[in-house]
Amino acid sequence: GEKRAQEFKKHGILNIYDLLTYYPTSYQDRRSYVSAEALVPGMETCVNCWLKGGVRTYRKRRNFSISSAVFVDETGTFSCVWYNQPYIDRMLRPNVLYTLYGKVEKSNRGLQMVNPVVESNENSRVTGKIVPVYPMNKGIGNKTLQKMLHEAIQRYLPLMPEPLPVSVMEKYKLMPLQEAIQNIHFPVDYLVLEKARQRIAFEAFFLFQMSVAKLKYMGRKKGIVYTKIDGAFEKRLPFCLTEAQQKVVRTVKEDFVSGFAMNRLIQGDVGSGKTAVAAYAMDLTLKNGYQAAMMAPTEILALQHYKTLQNLFPEVQTAFLTSSTSKKEKQKIKNGLASGDVRLVIGTHALIQEDVAFQNLGLVVTDEQHRFGVTQRTKLGLKGKSPHVLVMTATPIPRTLALILYGDLDISVIDSLPPGRQKVDTFCVGDNYRTRVYTFLKERIAAGEQAYIICPLVEESDAVDAKDATSFAEKLRSVLPNTVVGLLHGKMKDKEKESVMQDFADAKISVLVATTVVEVGVDVPNATVMIIENAERFGLSQLHQLRGRVGRGKKKSYCILFAQTRNPETLQRLKVIEKSTDGFYISEMDLKLRGPGDFFGTRQHGIPALKTANPMEDTALLYQAKEAVDGLISGVLCVSQQEKKTLNSVLHHCFFKKEITEILN
């Protein structure tokens, strides 16, 4: 019917396939039975019993009825009450053995069950079994959904094709799909239920990985081949590359001679030296006669890269292009890029304007890639004929999540810091330490150092009990009367933000009160103190990113977390950041404690809801699915023509198409 169809539509159920794959969120074990004399308050159980007497129903008010009855078995009696179920008296008959399932409560008349499920012993559907519970609203009850699923399984499940090739199912000992769907809805026991869940989770990971692999390999373009891949670039650097950096450089060199356009993500902790690797790639690009471009999310970060690269490539004509570049200078840079005179350009979104053209673009580097959408990155890549693409992120992402988020990219990890980087001492404290912290802050400022203070809110809110940057900056100016206190938040105009950040970088501001807008920012080696208010409101990975703003110079640095909570679980979570400086370990713990949807603080990154699959809990299944996809692509695992046809058909109507689009955007 139309009304029911609308209710189903709210839950994404538009057809029989959607219904069959609308999986339970939990289960009730209704297999335990007790006698009437063994009932105790709080117990949820089944009782085999007979109706004693009849059912009494009376209306308390117009749309509210109460039905009650007494039941008996060989050991004793107990009562039952049903609210707004007047049909109960038509259902129940004497001399029939019933199974009742419900929660036992204490009443004035003794023990009673409230709104118990009633079934005759001969036709039990949900008593004496493991019963699925679905995330439905009041529009469609659990009982109705179970009944419809019983019918759908009997009539339509045999028509559902098996998407997994036999070779994959045999290698990983997987339950057939039809059997798995039957048992995830109506399991005979918990062992079979877990096997069914694992099969469906594996398939979710497998189809997702296969879809991403199709995007990756079908979209793989012929690329520029570099003939000169050796050089003396390291002599330009004031330091030696770490083994982790050298490993990534070797991989980048392999990409440059492969014949295909590089599409690589460099993932590394704050300060791990990603920029040095990018500069190495630029050096090889320039040596081979091509142009290189680097795009950063903010003007001040782009300027920092520009100054660094200018020093590394003094003989190369280098340009800096942003929206604030003067019209005359912009035109000059654009002419230089089109003619090939400008070999290296660093900038912001201004680089992807339509009138920016390159003569022979060979390499595109995107810094802090999660700040750009795929459209923005692609636009820069389209400025050349299949240039190599290198994207960088300072957000350490657990491998389990990276396999899903960045399955279309080749991933390189810089998993160690350069020697000499000092550990940032981290302390989690309560408000009782505030006076001591302010005294310490004054000492660091008096020593000529600078500090960040991070607040979760921009302005005061009645709805949220947390520090806001605007009023906190005002308060701090009275606490530190002879200190220049700056304010930075996301509601400020870009020009204003850039100006404040530049003043802080130039040491004109001693204390910068800000929101998480500084999470990705310019290096300020003189900043040695990071204070984070309401630290309990931030994820561990975000706290680690913020902490990475200090400790960029040679001076000892500190991070102080003010926690306004006594919740032991929250305090235990904050202990992780207090004790560890390993971004990858912290990110793993963050994913485990908060789940993939909240890993980045919001859900806009489109991490797919894979129904029964959890990337953190099902790590082994995720790796197996990836291994199976690689095996099919390489030909290690065999697949028949019919299986290939079925799999292609499933992928064509890919159930993850929306999630993949969201991730890539």
XYZ file of C-alpha atoms in Angstrom:
665
model
C 0.000 0.000 0.000
C 0.984 3.622 -0.575
C 1.223 4.545 3.123
C 3.469 1.590 3.934
C 5.575 2.252 0.826
C 6.226 5.791 2.073
C 7.315 4.446 5.466
C 9.689 1.978 3.779
C 11.053 4.747 1.560
C 12.146 6.683 4.672
C 14.454 3.750 5.436
C 15.788 3.384 1.898
C 13.652 0.325 1.073
C 12.329 0.705 -2.472
C 12.292 -2.901 -3.699
C 12.647 -6.543 -2.651
C 16.464 -6.392 -2.810
C 16.462 -3.452 -0.372
C 14.151 -5.390 1.944
C 16.298 -8.542 1.912
C 19.438 -6.501 2.628
C 17.842 -4.408 5.395
C 19.761 -6.123 8.159
C 18.919 -6.278 11.884
C 20.759 -4.003 14.312
C 20.410 -6.414 17.243
C 18.840 -9.699 18.304
C 16.715 -11.001 21.178
C 17.475 -14.491 22.399
C 14.046 -15.996 23.096
C 15.273 -19.560 23.468
C 15.322 -19.642 27.292
C 12.249 -20.944 29.165
C 11.396 -20.811 32.862
C 8.432 -21.971 34.946
C 5.979 -19.558 36.596
C 7.494 -20.103 40.040
C 11.009 -19.184 38.730
C 9.979 -15.739 37.444
C 11.755 -12.751 39.047
C 11.451 -8.989 38.334
C 13.653 -7.740 35.478
C 13.824 -11.138 33.740
C 13.110 -11.363 29.973
C 12.128 -14.913 29.167
C 9.628 -17.359 27.663
C 6.986 -19.283 29.641
C 4.846 -22.193 28.378
C 1.409 -21.755 29.974
C -2.396 -21.861 29.697
C -4.960 -19.090 29.998
C -6.778 -19.160 33.347
C -10.266 -17.798 32.982
C -10.766 -15.103 30.361
C -9.298 -11.784 29.252
C -10.610 -8.576 30.840
C -10.464 -5.446 28.685
C -11.638 -1.979 29.659
C -11.173 1.459 28.160
C -9.532 3.984 30.453
C -10.207 6.760 27.957
C -11.356 7.046 24.338
C -8.193 5.812 22.595
C -6.627 3.872 25.430
C -7.478 0.329 26.492
C -5.991 -2.063 29.051
C -6.290 -5.851 28.721
C -5.325 -8.263 31.505
C -5.293 -12.033 31.999
C -3.936 -14.675 34.348
C -1.811 -17.609 33.095
C -0.962 -20.853 34.776
C 1.502 -23.733 34.439
C 2.253 -26.749 36.680
C 4.206 -24.604 39.159
C 2.063 -21.508 39.659
C 0.328 -18.482 38.186
C 1.239 -14.985 36.995
C -0.629 -12.142 35.338
C -0.147 -10.280 32.067
C -1.200 -6.809 30.971
C -1.428 -5.333 27.456
C -1.854 -1.651 26.672
C -3.861 -0.659 23.575
C -4.093 -4.241 22.269
C -7.860 -4.941 22.525
C -7.573 -7.785 19.977
C -5.837 -9.912 22.641
C -9.142 -11.205 24.009
C -10.036 -12.520 20.519
C -6.631 -14.218 20.176
C -6.592 -16.158 23.445
C -8.618 -19.297 24.070
C -8.739 -21.732 27.005
C -7.095 -25.183 26.808
C -4.472 -23.984 24.310
C -0.789 -24.124 25.249
C 0.772 -20.679 24.658
C 4.318 -19.407 24.740
C 4.632 -15.929 26.241
C 7.758 -13.812 25.923
C 8.219 -10.576 27.835
C 9.792 -8.682 30.690
C 8.706 -9.504 34.234
C 7.738 -6.668 36.580
C 6.452 -6.444 40.128
C 2.889 -5.140 40.582
C 0.376 -4.778 43.430
C -1.030 -8.204 42.506
C 2.347 -9.960 42.310
C 4.504 -10.650 39.279
C 3.293 -9.709 35.827
C 4.493 -9.491 32.220
C 3.861 -6.204 30.389
C 2.885 -6.376 26.691
C 4.233 -9.935 26.248
C 4.448 -11.551 22.812
C 1.932 -14.391 22.596
C 2.134 -17.382 20.235
C 0.499 -20.784 20.242
C 3.024 -23.523 20.829
C 2.312 -25.097 17.432
C 2.745 -21.933 15.330
C 5.631 -20.164 17.011
C 7.441 -17.734 14.747
C 9.304 -15.527 17.221
C 9.266 -17.411 20.518
C 11.847 -20.080 21.215
C 14.111 -18.490 18.595
C 16.758 -15.798 18.105
C 14.651 -12.856 16.950
C 15.959 -9.972 14.797
C 15.392 -6.344 15.832
C 15.317 -3.767 13.020
C 15.925 0.006 13.146
C 12.352 0.828 12.155
C 10.172 3.642 13.462
C 6.589 3.401 14.691
C 5.266 3.410 11.127
C 6.179 -0.244 10.611
C 6.521 -2.549 13.584
C 9.202 -5.168 14.048
C 6.575 -7.909 13.839
C 5.287 -6.674 10.454
C 8.805 -6.450 9.070
C 9.658 -9.974 10.248
C 6.504 -11.325 8.589
C 7.330 -9.575 5.289
C 10.914 -10.823 5.401
C 9.748 -14.411 5.962
C 7.666 -14.136 2.803
C 10.368 -12.336 0.799
C 12.962 -14.972 1.742
C 10.674 -17.840 0.712
C 9.526 -16.294 -2.573
C 12.456 -14.184 -3.810
C 15.713 -15.177 -2.122
C 16.267 -18.126 -4.531
C 16.374 -15.563 -7.383
C 19.259 -13.585 -5.891
C 22.510 -14.155 -7.847
C 25.802 -15.038 -6.165
C 28.192 -12.114 -6.868
C 31.333 -13.754 -5.466
C 33.333 -16.089 -7.749
C 33.648 -19.701 -6.570
C 37.434 -19.332 -6.290
C 37.019 -16.474 -3.781
C 34.380 -18.317 -1.744
C 36.492 -21.471 -1.557
C 39.728 -19.646 -0.670
C 38.139 -17.720 2.223
C 35.616 -20.457 3.238
C 32.601 -18.178 2.828
C 28.935 -19.070 3.272
C 26.816 -18.768 0.065
C 24.919 -15.479 -0.153
C 21.401 -16.938 -0.014
C 22.260 -18.959 3.092
C 23.896 -15.898 4.683
C 20.832 -13.683 4.123
C 18.532 -16.375 5.509
C 20.674 -16.692 8.641
C 21.335 -13.032 9.266
C 17.589 -12.459 9.477
C 16.540 -15.700 11.170
C 19.617 -17.439 12.641
C 19.372 -20.898 14.188
C 22.197 -20.054 16.607
C 24.849 -17.377 17.208
C 27.659 -19.351 15.559
C 25.771 -19.491 12.257
C 24.769 -15.835 12.689
C 28.432 -14.750 12.954
C 29.366 -16.774 9.851
C 26.502 -15.100 7.957
C 27.566 -11.638 9.161
C 31.180 -12.270 8.153
C 30.116 -13.410 4.694
C 27.999 -10.281 4.144
C 30.723 -8.019 5.596
C 33.329 -9.620 3.314
C 31.078 -9.049 0.301
C 30.578 -5.391 1.258
C 34.346 -4.844 1.474
C 34.947 -6.893 -1.684
C 32.419 -5.052 -3.854
C 33.608 -1.696 -2.562
C 37.270 -2.546 -3.239
C 36.366 -3.936 -6.666
C 34.437 -0.766 -7.531
C 37.338 1.452 -6.457
C 39.781 -0.798 -8.373
C 37.679 -0.353 -11.521
C 37.837 3.418 -11.055
C 41.566 3.221 -10.440
C 42.613 0.934 -13.308
C 40.049 1.998 -15.902
C 40.997 5.632 -15.246
C 44.720 4.911 -15.377
C 46.310 7.153 -17.970
C 49.495 6.912 -19.960
C 51.902 9.312 -18.330
C 55.076 11.247 -18.992
C 58.195 9.085 -18.781
C 61.165 10.779 -17.123
C 64.543 9.755 -18.544
C 66.620 11.565 -15.919
C 65.798 10.108 -12.503
C 69.111 10.541 -10.733
C 70.466 13.757 -9.370
C 72.234 15.482 -6.549
C 69.105 16.999 -5.003
C 70.011 15.922 -1.475
C 73.041 18.224 -1.620
C 70.608 21.147 -1.735
C 69.068 20.109 1.586
C 70.472 21.221 4.954
C 69.729 17.729 6.300
C 69.812 14.075 5.243
C 66.624 12.302 4.198
C 65.409 9.662 6.645
C 65.128 6.045 5.526
C 61.315 6.485 5.412
C 61.672 9.505 3.090
C 64.194 7.685 0.877
C 61.802 4.745 0.547
C 59.013 7.047 -0.712
C 61.450 8.792 -3.096
C 62.353 5.398 -4.611
C 58.639 4.661 -5.145
C 58.087 8.064 -6.784
C 61.030 7.403 -9.148
C 59.445 4.069 -10.124
C 56.192 5.933 -10.915
C 58.096 8.425 -13.091
C 59.505 5.661 -15.350
C 56.413 3.377 -15.316
C 54.734 4.916 -18.366
C 51.599 5.672 -16.346
C 50.633 8.960 -14.699
C 51.497 8.859 -11.001
C 48.509 9.235 -8.682
C 50.080 8.910 -5.241
C 49.158 9.942 -1.710
C 52.003 10.652 0.706
C 50.742 10.207 4.223
C 52.922 11.312 7.105
C 52.770 12.723 10.586
C 53.197 16.444 11.258
C 56.880 17.278 10.637
C 57.743 13.937 8.994
C 59.235 15.663 5.925
C 56.602 15.273 3.194
C 57.576 18.621 1.645
C 61.170 17.443 1.161
C 59.911 14.405 -0.786
C 57.652 16.650 -2.894
C 60.651 18.941 -3.568
C 62.675 15.899 -4.675
C 59.887 15.035 -7.157
C 59.873 18.650 -8.371
C 63.637 18.563 -8.881
C 63.345 15.495 -11.155
C 60.446 17.153 -13.018
C 62.473 20.308 -13.662
C 65.546 18.260 -14.719
C 63.392 16.515 -17.327
C 62.291 19.849 -18.795
C 58.759 20.003 -17.373
C 56.919 22.495 -15.200
C 55.753 21.768 -11.634
C 52.855 23.272 -9.664
C 52.016 23.102 -5.966
C 48.629 24.015 -4.491
C 48.062 24.723 -0.778
C 44.740 25.448 0.995
C 45.720 28.841 2.489
C 47.726 31.782 1.215
C 50.044 31.812 4.219
C 50.837 28.097 3.881
C 51.418 28.563 0.134
C 53.767 31.469 0.917
C 55.724 29.284 3.323
C 56.177 26.643 0.591
C 57.121 29.359 -1.907
C 59.928 30.687 0.303
C 61.229 27.157 0.991
C 61.250 26.172 -2.699
C 62.775 29.475 -3.779
C 65.751 28.708 -1.533
C 65.998 25.141 -2.886
C 65.740 26.176 -6.565
C 67.414 29.610 -6.797
C 68.252 29.100 -10.488
C 64.631 28.309 -11.470
C 62.081 31.017 -12.301
C 59.484 30.492 -9.566
C 56.118 32.272 -9.149
C 53.626 32.767 -6.326
C 49.983 32.985 -7.443
C 47.005 33.623 -5.136
C 43.740 35.549 -5.287
C 45.441 38.552 -3.659
C 48.177 38.746 -6.319
C 47.854 42.059 -8.165
C 46.158 41.989 -11.561
C 49.365 43.074 -13.336
C 51.487 40.440 -11.553
C 48.841 37.755 -12.197
C 48.937 38.410 -15.934
C 52.721 38.325 -15.930
C 52.729 34.938 -14.132
C 50.050 33.526 -16.468
C 52.067 34.600 -19.516
C 55.178 33.004 -18.021
C 53.364 29.696 -17.342
C 51.902 29.599 -20.858
C 55.291 30.327 -22.481
C 57.191 27.945 -20.188
C 59.432 30.677 -18.753
C 57.928 30.115 -15.278
C 59.046 26.588 -14.429
C 57.697 26.298 -10.882
C 54.528 27.857 -9.434
C 53.138 27.715 -5.913
C 49.698 29.023 -5.049
C 46.168 28.510 -3.782
C 42.861 27.918 -5.620
C 43.941 30.714 -7.995
C 45.998 28.072 -9.855
C 42.854 26.328 -11.094
C 41.239 29.386 -12.699
C 40.269 28.784 -16.332
C 42.714 31.318 -17.777
C 45.736 29.687 -16.113
C 47.510 27.544 -18.737
C 50.834 25.686 -18.713
C 53.188 24.938 -21.587
C 54.266 21.492 -20.361
C 53.018 20.669 -16.865
C 54.714 17.520 -15.595
C 53.903 17.385 -11.865
C 51.025 18.571 -9.676
C 51.483 18.574 -5.880
C 48.546 19.190 -3.545
C 49.293 19.879 0.122
C 46.818 19.040 2.907
C 44.737 17.219 0.330
C 41.715 16.681 2.607
C 41.096 20.457 2.391
C 40.426 20.163 -1.345
C 37.645 18.351 -3.161
C 38.495 15.949 -5.976
C 37.097 18.466 -8.484
C 39.621 21.098 -7.420
C 42.535 18.641 -7.580
C 41.368 17.292 -10.933
C 41.125 20.790 -12.428
C 44.812 21.382 -11.737
C 45.715 17.988 -13.189
C 43.774 18.810 -16.372
C 46.051 21.799 -16.996
C 48.587 19.385 -18.528
C 48.652 16.215 -20.643
C 48.380 13.520 -17.936
C 50.842 15.074 -15.474
C 52.033 13.115 -12.466
C 49.978 13.842 -9.340
C 51.260 13.822 -5.774
C 48.897 14.606 -2.891
C 49.988 14.982 0.723
C 48.213 14.767 4.065
C 49.471 15.289 7.600
C 46.483 13.413 9.030
C 47.748 9.916 9.886
C 44.951 7.637 8.727
C 44.783 4.008 9.899
C 45.520 1.573 7.081
C 42.085 0.005 7.534
C 40.407 3.337 6.803
C 42.904 4.382 4.127
C 41.998 1.248 2.119
C 38.454 2.591 1.916
C 39.039 6.358 1.741
C 41.933 6.286 -0.709
C 41.474 3.028 -2.556
C 41.819 4.877 -5.874
C 45.290 6.204 -4.949
C 48.650 4.526 -4.458
C 49.595 5.198 -0.840
C 53.044 5.898 0.574
C 53.641 6.387 4.280
C 56.449 8.336 5.959
C 56.295 6.650 9.335
C 59.244 8.224 11.154
C 60.298 11.751 12.108
C 63.620 13.369 11.175
C 66.293 13.157 13.906
C 66.458 16.118 16.266
C 62.685 16.683 16.453
C 61.894 17.182 20.144
C 58.975 15.419 21.812
C 56.160 17.772 22.810
C 55.411 17.141 26.501
C 51.643 16.750 26.932
C 49.603 17.144 30.118
C 45.880 16.627 30.715
C 44.695 18.774 33.647
C 41.567 20.154 35.283
C 40.583 23.734 36.098
C 42.370 23.502 39.454
C 45.651 23.827 37.495
C 44.620 27.000 35.642
C 46.560 29.439 37.849
C 49.726 27.330 37.522
C 49.271 27.085 33.744
C 48.868 30.863 33.384
C 52.006 31.404 35.492
C 53.881 28.996 33.205
C 52.460 30.767 30.134
C 53.705 34.144 31.398
C 57.194 32.651 31.905
C 57.335 31.333 28.315
C 56.141 34.685 26.891
C 58.698 36.535 29.034
C 61.331 34.252 27.491
C 60.295 35.543 24.058
C 58.262 32.478 23.050
C 54.693 32.294 21.682
C 51.572 30.261 22.425
C 48.350 28.999 20.853
C 45.130 28.677 22.878
C 42.430 26.629 21.147
C 38.705 26.933 21.973
C 35.961 24.676 20.524
C 33.502 27.553 19.853
C 33.754 30.866 17.988
C 31.200 32.698 20.163
C 29.384 32.017 23.416
C 26.478 29.579 23.142
C 23.578 28.849 25.501
C 23.247 25.383 24.004
C 26.862 24.280 24.523
C 28.821 24.545 27.760
C 32.274 25.179 26.320
C 34.864 27.942 25.979
C 34.485 30.304 23.014
C 37.434 32.027 21.354
C 35.895 35.533 21.189
C 35.164 36.052 24.895
C 38.175 33.969 25.959
C 40.518 36.301 24.055
C 38.975 39.296 25.871
C 39.382 37.578 29.242
C 42.985 36.656 28.478
C 43.886 40.252 27.684
C 43.109 41.106 31.322
C 45.027 38.062 32.600
C 48.035 38.997 30.410
C 47.843 42.835 30.399
C 51.218 43.491 28.749
C 50.849 40.807 26.092
C 49.533 41.084 22.533
C 46.665 38.583 22.290
C 45.314 37.785 18.808
C 42.033 36.181 17.741
C 41.506 33.815 14.811
C 38.381 31.882 13.822
C 36.539 30.559 10.777
C 33.922 33.328 10.633
C 36.581 35.955 9.856
C 37.203 36.984 6.250
C 40.092 35.249 4.483
C 42.158 38.448 4.275
C 41.664 39.066 7.989
C 42.651 35.479 8.850
C 45.780 35.674 6.688
C 46.750 38.972 8.326
C 46.381 37.628 11.883
C 48.307 34.459 11.052
C 51.076 36.470 9.403
C 51.333 38.731 12.475
C 51.667 35.634 14.642
C 54.326 34.192 12.316
C 56.191 37.528 12.510
C 55.978 37.452 16.359
C 53.825 40.604 16.454
C 51.261 38.510 18.376
C 52.473 36.553 21.425
C 49.326 34.535 22.215
C 46.902 33.461 19.515
C 43.424 32.450 20.704
C 41.835 30.429 17.920
C 39.425 27.703 16.898
C 40.580 24.614 14.977
C 41.139 26.842 11.938
C 44.859 26.605 12.863
C 44.798 22.795 12.543
C 46.398 23.225 9.119
C 48.670 26.220 9.326
C 52.010 27.818 8.790
C 55.133 26.793 10.714
C 55.883 29.111 13.624
C 59.107 27.689 15.138
C 58.920 30.201 17.997
C 55.522 28.844 19.192
C 56.289 26.484 22.089
C 53.000 26.250 24.041
C 49.680 24.803 22.884
C 46.749 25.072 25.338
C 43.494 23.350 24.335
C 40.283 24.219 26.203
C 37.510 21.611 26.556
C 39.848 18.964 25.153
C 37.140 16.348 25.734
C 35.191 17.849 22.814
C 37.908 17.005 20.265
C 38.874 13.708 18.666
C 42.321 12.278 19.390
C 43.521 12.771 15.811
C 42.415 16.393 15.886
C 44.198 16.963 19.204
C 47.329 15.422 17.693
C 47.055 17.705 14.650
C 46.688 20.756 16.886
C 49.622 19.670 19.028
C 51.671 19.483 15.828
C 51.505 23.288 15.550
C 54.191 23.503 18.282
C 57.564 21.798 18.498
C 58.529 23.006 15.011
C 61.738 24.689 16.212
C 64.692 23.861 18.437
C 63.052 24.991 21.706
C 61.314 22.601 24.113
C 57.531 22.645 23.539
C 54.468 21.815 25.610
C 50.810 20.910 25.057
C 48.302 21.375 27.909
C 44.808 19.893 27.649
C 42.120 21.361 29.906
C 39.381 18.731 30.383
C 36.028 19.823 31.846
C 34.858 16.303 32.627
C 35.179 13.573 35.225
C 33.932 10.847 32.929
C 36.475 8.011 33.350
C 36.103 6.828 29.722
C 36.772 10.337 28.368
C 39.762 10.826 30.667
C 41.107 7.422 29.604
C 40.786 8.519 25.964
C 42.733 11.706 26.664
C 45.458 9.608 28.330
C 46.215 8.220 24.849
C 47.236 11.664 23.563
C 49.038 12.424 26.814
C 51.232 9.334 26.601
C 51.786 8.909 22.846
C 53.200 11.086 20.063
C 52.763 8.394 17.384
C 50.126 9.808 15.037
C 49.302 6.425 13.484
C 48.770 4.758 16.869
C 46.639 7.717 17.974
C 44.567 7.546 14.785
C 43.983 3.810 15.279
C 42.778 4.478 18.840
C 40.612 7.373 17.634
C 38.984 5.158 15.020
C 38.442 2.408 17.577
C 36.971 4.720 20.217
C 34.854 7.012 18.033
C 34.155 4.986 14.881
C 34.912 5.827 11.234
C 32.042 8.273 10.814
C 33.434 10.674 13.400
C 37.114 10.202 12.602
C 37.337 13.572 10.838
C 34.918 15.298 13.205
C 32.118 15.253 10.602
C 30.602 12.825 8.118
C 31.205 14.927 5.001
C 34.043 12.671 3.911
C 31.447 10.056 2.942
C 32.837 7.053 4.780
C 30.379 4.385 3.632
C 27.908 2.810 5.990
C 28.706 -0.755 4.972
C 25.752 -2.172 6.931
C 27.294 -5.203 8.669
C 30.960 -4.302 8.047
C 33.094 -2.273 10.433
C 36.587 -1.376 9.115
C 38.018 -1.332 12.630
C 36.505 -4.540 13.992
C 36.676 -6.467 10.710
C 40.275 -5.632 9.806
C 41.071 -9.232 8.812
C 38.034 -9.368 6.492
C 39.007 -6.034 4.924
C 42.519 -7.297 4.159
C 41.136 -10.583 2.803
C 38.732 -8.678 0.516
C 41.594 -6.492 -0.732
C 43.726 -9.620 -1.285
C 40.855 -11.265 -3.214
C 40.404 -8.200 -5.463
C 44.157 -8.052 -6.146
C 44.090 -11.798 -6.854
C 41.293 -11.468 -9.418
C 42.937 -8.480 -11.130
C 46.320 -10.222 -11.337
C 44.784 -13.523 -12.467
C 45.960 -15.490 -9.409
C 42.331 -16.297 -8.601
C 40.381 -17.829 -11.497
C 36.989 -16.531 -12.587
C 34.664 -18.014 -15.217
C 33.043 -15.948 -17.961
C 29.623 -16.343 -16.322
C 31.019 -15.228 -12.940
C 32.704 -12.273 -14.609
C 29.415 -11.328 -16.265
C 27.516 -11.555 -12.941
C 30.162 -9.528 -11.098
C 30.218 -6.842 -13.785
C 26.433 -6.650 -13.643
C 26.524 -6.222 -9.851
C 29.237 -3.558 -10.129
C 27.319 -1.756 -12.875
C 24.403 -1.330 -10.462
C 26.947 -0.811 -7.710
C 25.384 -0.475 -4.295
C 28.345 1.704 -3.276
C 28.223 4.137 -6.217
C 26.914 6.924 -3.969
C 29.513 6.247 -1.256
C 32.379 6.187 -3.782
C 31.238 9.499 -5.282
C 31.039 11.036 -1.801
C 34.521 9.820 -0.898
C 36.109 11.092 -4.111
C 34.411 14.459 -3.633
